[in-house]
PDB file of C-alpha atoms in Angstrom:
ATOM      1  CA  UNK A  19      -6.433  17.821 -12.446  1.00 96.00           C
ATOM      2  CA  UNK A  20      -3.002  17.209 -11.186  1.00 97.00           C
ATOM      3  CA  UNK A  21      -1.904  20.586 -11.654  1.00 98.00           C
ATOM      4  CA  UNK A  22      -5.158  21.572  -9.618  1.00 98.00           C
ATOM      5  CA  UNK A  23      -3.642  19.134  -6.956  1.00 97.00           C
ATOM      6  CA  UNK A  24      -0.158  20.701  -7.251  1.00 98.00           C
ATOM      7  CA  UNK A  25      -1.281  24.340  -7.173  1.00 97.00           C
ATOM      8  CA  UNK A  26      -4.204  23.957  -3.949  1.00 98.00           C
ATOM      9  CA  UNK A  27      -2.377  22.212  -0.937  1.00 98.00           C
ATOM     10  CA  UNK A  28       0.083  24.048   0.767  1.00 97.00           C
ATOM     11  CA  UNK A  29       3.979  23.391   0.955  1.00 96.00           C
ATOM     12  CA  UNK A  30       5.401  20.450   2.277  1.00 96.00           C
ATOM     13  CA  UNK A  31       1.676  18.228   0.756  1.00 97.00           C
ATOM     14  CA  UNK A  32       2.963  15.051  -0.407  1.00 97.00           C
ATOM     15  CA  UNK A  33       0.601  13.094  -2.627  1.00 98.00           C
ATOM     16  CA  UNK A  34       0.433   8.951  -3.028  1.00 97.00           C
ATOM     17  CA  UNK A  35      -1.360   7.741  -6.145  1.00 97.00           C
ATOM     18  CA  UNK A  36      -1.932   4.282  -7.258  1.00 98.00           C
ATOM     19  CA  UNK A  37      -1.078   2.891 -10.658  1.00 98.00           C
ATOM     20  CA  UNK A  38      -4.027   2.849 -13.010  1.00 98.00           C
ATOM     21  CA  UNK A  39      -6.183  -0.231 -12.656  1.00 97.00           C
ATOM     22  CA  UNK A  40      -5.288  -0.760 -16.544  1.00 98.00           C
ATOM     23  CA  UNK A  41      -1.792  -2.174 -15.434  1.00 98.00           C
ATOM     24  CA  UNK A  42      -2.687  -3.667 -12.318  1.00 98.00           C
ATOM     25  CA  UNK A  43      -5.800  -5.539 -13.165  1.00 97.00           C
ATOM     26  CA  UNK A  44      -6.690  -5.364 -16.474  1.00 97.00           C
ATOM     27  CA  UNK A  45      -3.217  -6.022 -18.546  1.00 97.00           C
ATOM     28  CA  UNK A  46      -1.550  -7.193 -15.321  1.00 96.00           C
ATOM     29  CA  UNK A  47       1.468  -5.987 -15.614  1.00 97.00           C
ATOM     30  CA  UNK A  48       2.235  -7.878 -19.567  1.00 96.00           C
ATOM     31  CA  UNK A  49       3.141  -5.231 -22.037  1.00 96.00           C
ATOM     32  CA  UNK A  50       2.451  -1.739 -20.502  1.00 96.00           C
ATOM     33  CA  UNK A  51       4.631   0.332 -20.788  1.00 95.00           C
ATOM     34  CA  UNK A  52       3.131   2.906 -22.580  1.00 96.00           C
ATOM     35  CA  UNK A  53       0.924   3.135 -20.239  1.00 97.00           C
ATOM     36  CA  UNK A  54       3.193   3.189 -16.803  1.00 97.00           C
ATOM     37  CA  UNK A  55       5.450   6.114 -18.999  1.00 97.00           C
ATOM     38  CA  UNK A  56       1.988   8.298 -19.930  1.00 98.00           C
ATOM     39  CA  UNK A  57       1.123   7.982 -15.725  1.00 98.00           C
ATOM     40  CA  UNK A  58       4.304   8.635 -14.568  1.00 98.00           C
ATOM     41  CA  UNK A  59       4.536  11.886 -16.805  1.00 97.00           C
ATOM     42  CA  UNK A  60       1.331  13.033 -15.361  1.00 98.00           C
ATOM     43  CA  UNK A  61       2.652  12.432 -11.781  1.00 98.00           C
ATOM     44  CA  UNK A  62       5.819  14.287 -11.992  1.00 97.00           C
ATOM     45  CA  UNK A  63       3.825  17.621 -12.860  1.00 98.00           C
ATOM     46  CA  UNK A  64       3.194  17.336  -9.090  1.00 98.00           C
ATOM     47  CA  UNK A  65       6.969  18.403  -8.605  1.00 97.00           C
ATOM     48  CA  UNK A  66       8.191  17.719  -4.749  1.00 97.00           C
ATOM     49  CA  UNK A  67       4.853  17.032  -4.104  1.00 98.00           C
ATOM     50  CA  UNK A  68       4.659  13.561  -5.680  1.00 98.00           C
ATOM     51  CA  UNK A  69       4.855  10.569  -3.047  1.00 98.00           C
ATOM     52  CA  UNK A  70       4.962   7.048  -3.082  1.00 98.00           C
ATOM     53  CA  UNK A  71       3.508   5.624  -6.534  1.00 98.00           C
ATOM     54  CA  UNK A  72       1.860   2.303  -5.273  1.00 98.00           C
ATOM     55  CA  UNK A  73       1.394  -0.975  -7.574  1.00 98.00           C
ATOM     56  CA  UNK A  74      -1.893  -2.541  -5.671  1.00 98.00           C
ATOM     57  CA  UNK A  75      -2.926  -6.186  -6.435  1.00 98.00           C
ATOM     58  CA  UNK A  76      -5.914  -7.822  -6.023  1.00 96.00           C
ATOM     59  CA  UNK A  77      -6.235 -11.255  -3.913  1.00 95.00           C
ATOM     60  CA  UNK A  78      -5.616 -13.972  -6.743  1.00 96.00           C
ATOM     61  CA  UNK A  79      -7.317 -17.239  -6.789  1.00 93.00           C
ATOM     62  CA  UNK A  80      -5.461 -20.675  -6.866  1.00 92.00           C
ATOM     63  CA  UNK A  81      -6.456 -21.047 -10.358  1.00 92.00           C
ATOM     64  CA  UNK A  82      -5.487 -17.325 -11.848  1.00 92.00           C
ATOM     65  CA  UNK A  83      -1.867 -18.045 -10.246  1.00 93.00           C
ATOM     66  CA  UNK A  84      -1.044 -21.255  -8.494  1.00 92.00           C
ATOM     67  CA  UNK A  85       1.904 -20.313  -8.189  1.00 94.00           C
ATOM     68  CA  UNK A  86       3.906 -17.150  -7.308  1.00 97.00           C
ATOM     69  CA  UNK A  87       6.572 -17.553  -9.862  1.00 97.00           C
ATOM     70  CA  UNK A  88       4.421 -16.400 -13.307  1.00 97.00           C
ATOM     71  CA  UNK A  89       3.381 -12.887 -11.170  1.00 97.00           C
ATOM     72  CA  UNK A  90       6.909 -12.049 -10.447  1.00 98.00           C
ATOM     73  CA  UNK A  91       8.217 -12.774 -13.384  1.00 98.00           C
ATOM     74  CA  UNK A  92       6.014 -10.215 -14.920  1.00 98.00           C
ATOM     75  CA  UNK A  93       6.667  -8.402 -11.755  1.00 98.00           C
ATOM     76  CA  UNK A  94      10.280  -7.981 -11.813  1.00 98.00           C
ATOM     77  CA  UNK A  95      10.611  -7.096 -15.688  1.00 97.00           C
ATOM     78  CA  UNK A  96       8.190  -4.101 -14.794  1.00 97.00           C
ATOM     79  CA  UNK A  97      10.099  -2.913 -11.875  1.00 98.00           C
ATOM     80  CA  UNK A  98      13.189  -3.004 -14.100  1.00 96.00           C
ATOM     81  CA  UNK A  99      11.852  -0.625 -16.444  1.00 95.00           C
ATOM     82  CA  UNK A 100      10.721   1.719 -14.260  1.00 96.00           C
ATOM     83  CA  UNK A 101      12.770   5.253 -14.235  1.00 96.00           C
ATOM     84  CA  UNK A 102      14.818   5.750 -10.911  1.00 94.00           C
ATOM     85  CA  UNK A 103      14.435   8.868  -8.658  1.00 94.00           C
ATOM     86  CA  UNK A 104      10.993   8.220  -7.546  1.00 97.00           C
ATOM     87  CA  UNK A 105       9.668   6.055  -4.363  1.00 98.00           C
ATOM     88  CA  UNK A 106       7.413   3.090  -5.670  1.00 98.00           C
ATOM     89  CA  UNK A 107       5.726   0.345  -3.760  1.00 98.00           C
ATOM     90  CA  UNK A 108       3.878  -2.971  -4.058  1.00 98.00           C
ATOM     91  CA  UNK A 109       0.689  -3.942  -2.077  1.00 98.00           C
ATOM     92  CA  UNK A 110       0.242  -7.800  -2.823  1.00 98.00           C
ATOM     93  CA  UNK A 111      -2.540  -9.762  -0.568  1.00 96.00           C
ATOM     94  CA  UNK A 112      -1.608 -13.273  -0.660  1.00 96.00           C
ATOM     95  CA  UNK A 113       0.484 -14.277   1.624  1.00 96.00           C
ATOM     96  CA  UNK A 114       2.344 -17.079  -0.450  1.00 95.00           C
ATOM     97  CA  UNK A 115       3.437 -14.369  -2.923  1.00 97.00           C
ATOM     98  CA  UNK A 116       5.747 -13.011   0.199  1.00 96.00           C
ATOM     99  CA  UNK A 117       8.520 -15.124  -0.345  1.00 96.00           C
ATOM    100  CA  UNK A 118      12.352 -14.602  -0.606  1.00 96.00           C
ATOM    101  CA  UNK A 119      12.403 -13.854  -4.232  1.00 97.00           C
ATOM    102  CA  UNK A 120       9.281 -10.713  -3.711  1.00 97.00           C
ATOM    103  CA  UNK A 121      11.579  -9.142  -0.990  1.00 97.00           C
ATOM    104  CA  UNK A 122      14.946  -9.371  -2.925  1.00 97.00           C
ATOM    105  CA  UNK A 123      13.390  -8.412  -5.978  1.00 98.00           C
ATOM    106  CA  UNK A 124      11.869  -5.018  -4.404  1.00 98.00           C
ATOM    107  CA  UNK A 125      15.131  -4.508  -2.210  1.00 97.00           C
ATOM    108  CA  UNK A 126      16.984  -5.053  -5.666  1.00 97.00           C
ATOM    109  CA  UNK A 127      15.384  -1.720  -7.002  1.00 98.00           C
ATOM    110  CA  UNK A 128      14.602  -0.217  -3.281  1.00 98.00           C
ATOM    111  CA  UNK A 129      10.654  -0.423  -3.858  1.00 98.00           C
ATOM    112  CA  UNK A 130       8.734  -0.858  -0.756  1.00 98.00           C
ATOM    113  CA  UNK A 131       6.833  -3.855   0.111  1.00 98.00           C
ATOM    114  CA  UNK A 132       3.232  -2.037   1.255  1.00 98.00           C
ATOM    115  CA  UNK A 133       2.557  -3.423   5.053  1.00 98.00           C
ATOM    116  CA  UNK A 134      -1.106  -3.727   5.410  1.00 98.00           C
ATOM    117  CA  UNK A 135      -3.981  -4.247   7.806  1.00 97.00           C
ATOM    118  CA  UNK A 136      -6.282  -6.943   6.158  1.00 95.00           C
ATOM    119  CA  UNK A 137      -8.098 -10.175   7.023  1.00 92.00           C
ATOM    120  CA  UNK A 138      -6.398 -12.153   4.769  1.00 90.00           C
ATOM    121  CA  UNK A 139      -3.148 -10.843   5.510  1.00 96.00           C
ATOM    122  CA  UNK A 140      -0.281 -11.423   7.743  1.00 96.00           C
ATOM    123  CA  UNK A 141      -0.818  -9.365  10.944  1.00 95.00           C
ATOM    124  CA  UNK A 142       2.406  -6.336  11.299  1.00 97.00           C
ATOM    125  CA  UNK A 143       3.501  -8.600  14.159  1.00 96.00           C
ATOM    126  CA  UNK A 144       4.286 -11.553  12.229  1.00 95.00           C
ATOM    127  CA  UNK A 145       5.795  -9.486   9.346  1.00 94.00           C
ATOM    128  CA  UNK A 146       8.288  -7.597  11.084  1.00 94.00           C
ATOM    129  CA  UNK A 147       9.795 -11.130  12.856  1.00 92.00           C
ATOM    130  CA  UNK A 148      11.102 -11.153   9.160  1.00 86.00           C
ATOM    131  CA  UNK A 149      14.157  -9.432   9.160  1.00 80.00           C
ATOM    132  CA  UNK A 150      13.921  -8.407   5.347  1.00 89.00           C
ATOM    133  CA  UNK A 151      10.644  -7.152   5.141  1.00 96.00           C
ATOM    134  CA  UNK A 152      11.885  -3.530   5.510  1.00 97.00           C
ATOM    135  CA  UNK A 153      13.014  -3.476   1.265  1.00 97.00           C
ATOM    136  CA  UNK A 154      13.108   0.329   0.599  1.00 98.00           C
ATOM    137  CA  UNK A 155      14.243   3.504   2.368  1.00 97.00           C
ATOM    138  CA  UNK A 156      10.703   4.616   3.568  1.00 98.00           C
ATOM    139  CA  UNK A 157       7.721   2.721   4.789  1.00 98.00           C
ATOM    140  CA  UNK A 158       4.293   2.286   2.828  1.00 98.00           C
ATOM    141  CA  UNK A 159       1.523   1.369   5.693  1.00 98.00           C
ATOM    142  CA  UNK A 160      -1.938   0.957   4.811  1.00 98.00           C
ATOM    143  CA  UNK A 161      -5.040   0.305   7.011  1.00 98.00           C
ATOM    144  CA  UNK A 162      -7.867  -1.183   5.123  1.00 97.00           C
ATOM    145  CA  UNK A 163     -10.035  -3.248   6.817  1.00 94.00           C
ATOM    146  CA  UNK A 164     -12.818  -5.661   5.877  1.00 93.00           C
ATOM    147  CA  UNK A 165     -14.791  -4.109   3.351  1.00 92.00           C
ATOM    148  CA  UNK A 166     -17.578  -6.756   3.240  1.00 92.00           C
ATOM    149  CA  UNK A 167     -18.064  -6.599   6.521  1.00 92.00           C
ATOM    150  CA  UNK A 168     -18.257  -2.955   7.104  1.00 94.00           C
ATOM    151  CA  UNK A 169     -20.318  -2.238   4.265  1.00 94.00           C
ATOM    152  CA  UNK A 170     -22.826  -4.877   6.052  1.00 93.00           C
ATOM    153  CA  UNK A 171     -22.820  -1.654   8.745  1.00 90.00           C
ATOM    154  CA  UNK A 172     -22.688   1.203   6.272  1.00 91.00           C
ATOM    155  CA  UNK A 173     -21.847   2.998   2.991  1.00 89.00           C
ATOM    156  CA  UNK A 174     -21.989   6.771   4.544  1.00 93.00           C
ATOM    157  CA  UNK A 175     -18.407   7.126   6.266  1.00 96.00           C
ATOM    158  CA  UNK A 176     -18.825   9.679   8.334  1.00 96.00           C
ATOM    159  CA  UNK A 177     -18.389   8.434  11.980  1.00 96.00           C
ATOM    160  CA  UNK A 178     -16.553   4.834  13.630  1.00 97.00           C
ATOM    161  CA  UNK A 179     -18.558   1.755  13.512  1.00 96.00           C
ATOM    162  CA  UNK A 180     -15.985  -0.384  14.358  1.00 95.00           C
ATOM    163  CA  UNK A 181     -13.866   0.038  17.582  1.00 96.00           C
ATOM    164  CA  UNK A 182      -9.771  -0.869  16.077  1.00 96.00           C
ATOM    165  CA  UNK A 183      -7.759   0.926  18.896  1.00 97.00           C
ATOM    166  CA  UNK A 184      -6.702  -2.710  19.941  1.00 96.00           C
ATOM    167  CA  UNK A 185      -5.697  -3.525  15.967  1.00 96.00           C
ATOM    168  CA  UNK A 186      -3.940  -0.302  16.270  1.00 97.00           C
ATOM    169  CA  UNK A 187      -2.077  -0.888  19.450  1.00 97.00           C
ATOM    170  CA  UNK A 188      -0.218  -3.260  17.403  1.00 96.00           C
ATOM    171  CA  UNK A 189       1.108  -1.423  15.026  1.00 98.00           C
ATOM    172  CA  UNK A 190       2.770   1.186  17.347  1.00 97.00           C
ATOM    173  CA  UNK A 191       6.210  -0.820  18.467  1.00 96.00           C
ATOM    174  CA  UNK A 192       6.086  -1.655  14.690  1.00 97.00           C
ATOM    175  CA  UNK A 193       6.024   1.469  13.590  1.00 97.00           C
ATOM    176  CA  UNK A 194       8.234   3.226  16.356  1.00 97.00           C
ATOM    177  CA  UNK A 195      10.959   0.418  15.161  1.00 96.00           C
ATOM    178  CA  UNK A 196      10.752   1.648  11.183  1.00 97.00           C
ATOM    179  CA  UNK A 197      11.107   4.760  12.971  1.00 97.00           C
ATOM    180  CA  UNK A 198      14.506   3.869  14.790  1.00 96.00           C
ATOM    181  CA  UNK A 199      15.716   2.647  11.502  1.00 95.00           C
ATOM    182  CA  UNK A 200      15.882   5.714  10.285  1.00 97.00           C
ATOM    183  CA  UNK A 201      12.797   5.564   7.446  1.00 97.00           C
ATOM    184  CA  UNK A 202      10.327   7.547   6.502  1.00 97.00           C
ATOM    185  CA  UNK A 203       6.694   6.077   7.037  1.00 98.00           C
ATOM    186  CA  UNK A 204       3.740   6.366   4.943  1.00 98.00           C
ATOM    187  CA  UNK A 205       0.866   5.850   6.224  1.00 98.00           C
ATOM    188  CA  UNK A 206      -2.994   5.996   4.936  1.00 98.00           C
ATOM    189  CA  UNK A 207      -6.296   4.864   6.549  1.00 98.00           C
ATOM    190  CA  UNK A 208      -9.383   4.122   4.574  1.00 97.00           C
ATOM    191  CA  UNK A 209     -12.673   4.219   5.276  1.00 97.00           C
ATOM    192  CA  UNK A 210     -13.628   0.504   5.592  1.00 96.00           C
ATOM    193  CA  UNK A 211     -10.570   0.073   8.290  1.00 97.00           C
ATOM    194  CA  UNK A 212     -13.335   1.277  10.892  1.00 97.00           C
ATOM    195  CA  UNK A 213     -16.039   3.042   9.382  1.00 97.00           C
ATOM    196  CA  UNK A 214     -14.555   6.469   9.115  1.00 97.00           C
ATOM    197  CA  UNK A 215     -10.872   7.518   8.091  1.00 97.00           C
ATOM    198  CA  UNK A 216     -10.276  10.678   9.762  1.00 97.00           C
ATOM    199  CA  UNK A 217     -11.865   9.163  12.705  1.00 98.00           C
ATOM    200  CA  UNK A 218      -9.096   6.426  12.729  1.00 98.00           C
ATOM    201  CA  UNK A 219      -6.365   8.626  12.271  1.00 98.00           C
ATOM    202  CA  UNK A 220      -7.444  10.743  15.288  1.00 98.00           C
ATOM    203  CA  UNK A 221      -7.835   7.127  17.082  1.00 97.00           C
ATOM    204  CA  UNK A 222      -4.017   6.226  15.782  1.00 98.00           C
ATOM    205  CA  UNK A 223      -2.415   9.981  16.803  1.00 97.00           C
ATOM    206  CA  UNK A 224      -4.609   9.619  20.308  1.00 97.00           C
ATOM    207  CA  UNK A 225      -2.470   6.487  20.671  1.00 97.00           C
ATOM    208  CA  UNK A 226       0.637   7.300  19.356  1.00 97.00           C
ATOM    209  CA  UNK A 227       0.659  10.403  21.633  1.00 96.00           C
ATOM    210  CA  UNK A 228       0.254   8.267  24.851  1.00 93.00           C
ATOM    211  CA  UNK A 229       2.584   5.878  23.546  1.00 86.00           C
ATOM    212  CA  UNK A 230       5.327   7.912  23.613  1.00 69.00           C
TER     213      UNK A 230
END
């Protein structure tokens, strides 16, 4: 399948994949490493066309980790087995897990902290008054949306139920700063941001363009 990947987009395709749900969910992140060696293998067939390798969490409840310190211990003896030379990020969704020791730890081995667009995260505004939440040379951005909600309006995604331009006004100085910096951004809509990805993303480019 990857190889069909590698071999049907054009030059210059650059492909993000998530780590399998098996490390992030099931085993979360406590002896894996068989299994983060067997998907990396598989990911480097995709040559220069392998992206950002993202490490997505689910929200955790008080009781599964009070506190942040248990996830990044397990965190931050994965990261340090991890072979260099490829871009990696983390998506984590609650906000007390963003703390001094996450963005050290991920600027430590120059993994990016994923910025997202969620209802139960911080909005890009307040992140970037941090000054370290930039922890990697390249930006991971992704839109997501309420899925609950939207799926209370559909489950066909094929047109916007959901009017974001005003969500993604927001991001625009954010992103034309990451920009300035000198980084490479990242970024991925899905379908429960608004109803309809490629909708979005002509929404976002409509924007950017007049933004300029």
């Amino acid at each position: 399948m990857v190889d069909a990947w590698r071999e049907r987009t054009p030059p210059g395709f650059v492909f993000a994949a998530k780590f399998p749900q098996t490390i992030t969910r099931e085993k979360l992140l406590v002896e894996c490493a068989q299994e983060c060696g067997a998907f990396l293998k598989v990911m480097d067939r995709l040559g220069d066309k392998l992206g950002p390798l993202l490490l997505q969490f689910r929200y955790f409840r008080k009781d599964e980790f009070p506190d942040p310190k248990p996830f990044l211990d397990r965190l931050e003896v994965l990261l340090a087995g991890l072979p260099r030379g490829r871009r990696y990020a983390v998506e984590v969704r609650n906000k007390s897990f963003v703390n001094t020791r996450l963005l050290d730890l991920l600027r430590r081995n120059g993994v990016a902290l994923a910025l997202i667009d969620h209802p139960w995260f911080f909005g890009i505004e307040q992140l970037m008054r941090r000054s370290d939440v930039l922890t990697a040379e390249f930006a991971y951005v992704r839109w997501l949306g309420d899925r609950q909600a939207i799926e209370r309006g559909t489950t066909r995604w094929d047109r916007l139920i959901v009017d974001r331009t005003r969500d993604m006004g927001r991001w625009i100085p954010a992103l034309r700063t990451i920009l300035d910096r000198g980084l490479t951004i990242y970024g991925y809509f899905n379908n429960h941001y608004a109803g309809y990805a490629i909708g979005s993303i002509d929404t976002f480019r409509s924007l950017w363009d007049g933004s300029g």
